[in-house]
Tab-separated table of C-alpha atoms in Angstrom:
chain	number	residue	atom	x	y	z
A	137	UNK	CA	0.000	0.000	0.000
A	138	UNK	CA	1.386	3.405	-0.922
A	139	UNK	CA	1.045	6.431	1.289
A	140	UNK	CA	0.329	9.943	0.041
A	141	UNK	CA	3.138	12.356	0.692
A	142	UNK	CA	1.911	15.277	2.813
A	143	UNK	CA	3.537	17.592	0.262
A	144	UNK	CA	1.165	16.294	-2.425
A	145	UNK	CA	-1.998	17.370	-0.586
A	146	UNK	CA	-3.289	20.747	-1.807
A	147	UNK	CA	-3.444	23.496	0.812
A	148	UNK	CA	-4.876	27.006	1.025
A	149	UNK	CA	-7.495	26.317	-1.662
A	150	UNK	CA	-9.810	29.361	-1.866
A	151	UNK	CA	-13.467	28.806	-0.994
A	152	UNK	CA	-15.595	28.660	-4.151
A	153	UNK	CA	-18.241	30.808	-2.409
A	154	UNK	CA	-16.429	33.511	-0.396
A	155	UNK	CA	-12.750	33.143	-1.409
A	156	UNK	CA	-11.395	32.489	2.097
A	157	UNK	CA	-8.343	30.164	1.958
A	158	UNK	CA	-9.071	26.668	3.330
A	159	UNK	CA	-5.981	25.164	5.002
A	160	UNK	CA	-6.535	21.536	3.878
A	161	UNK	CA	-9.301	19.283	2.480
A	162	UNK	CA	-11.731	17.484	4.812
A	163	UNK	CA	-11.658	14.314	2.729
A	164	UNK	CA	-9.420	12.834	0.041
A	165	UNK	CA	-10.675	10.014	-2.180
A	166	UNK	CA	-8.294	8.476	-4.718
A	167	UNK	CA	-9.687	6.788	-7.801
A	168	UNK	CA	-8.429	5.423	-11.072
A	169	UNK	CA	-6.753	8.313	-12.839
A	170	UNK	CA	-8.086	10.930	-10.415
A	171	UNK	CA	-8.175	12.181	-6.827
A	172	UNK	CA	-11.231	13.930	-5.368
A	173	UNK	CA	-10.937	16.479	-2.570
A	174	UNK	CA	-13.837	17.607	-0.359
A	175	UNK	CA	-13.420	21.136	0.992
A	176	UNK	CA	-15.428	22.903	3.722
A	177	UNK	CA	-15.018	26.598	4.393
A	178	UNK	CA	-14.898	27.452	8.105
A	179	UNK	CA	-15.810	31.085	7.335
A	180	UNK	CA	-19.092	30.550	5.454
A	181	UNK	CA	-19.808	26.805	5.766
A	182	UNK	CA	-19.822	26.205	2.000
A	183	UNK	CA	-18.765	22.707	0.876
A	184	UNK	CA	-17.450	21.777	-2.533
A	185	UNK	CA	-15.479	19.075	-4.314
A	186	UNK	CA	-12.415	19.506	-6.501
A	187	UNK	CA	-11.093	16.723	-8.726
A	188	UNK	CA	-7.524	16.267	-9.980
A	189	UNK	CA	-7.369	14.223	-13.186
A	190	UNK	CA	-4.053	12.645	-14.116
A	191	UNK	CA	-2.487	12.223	-17.527
A	192	UNK	CA	-3.133	8.746	-18.985
A	193	UNK	CA	0.623	8.035	-19.016
A	194	UNK	CA	0.742	8.440	-15.231
A	195	UNK	CA	-1.780	5.608	-14.712
A	196	UNK	CA	-0.609	3.348	-17.539
A	197	UNK	CA	1.334	1.122	-15.145
A	198	UNK	CA	-0.298	1.326	-11.705
A	199	UNK	CA	1.676	-0.097	-8.783
A	200	UNK	CA	1.131	-3.764	-8.001
A	201	UNK	CA	0.039	-4.902	-4.554
A	202	UNK	CA	2.643	-6.948	-2.729
């Protein structure tokens, strides 16, 4: 099992409603060729999802389980 490097997690994402920076996502869900992030703004309570989609070459040879 691989572990996400803390440096790879997005930080200070601006709220989609009020623009206040959000320090880190509430939830991270990896998927095939993508990672979804759930954000919640502490200032206004707005919740939203952001999705990172990876280049096909990056997922061509996924790691094998040991």
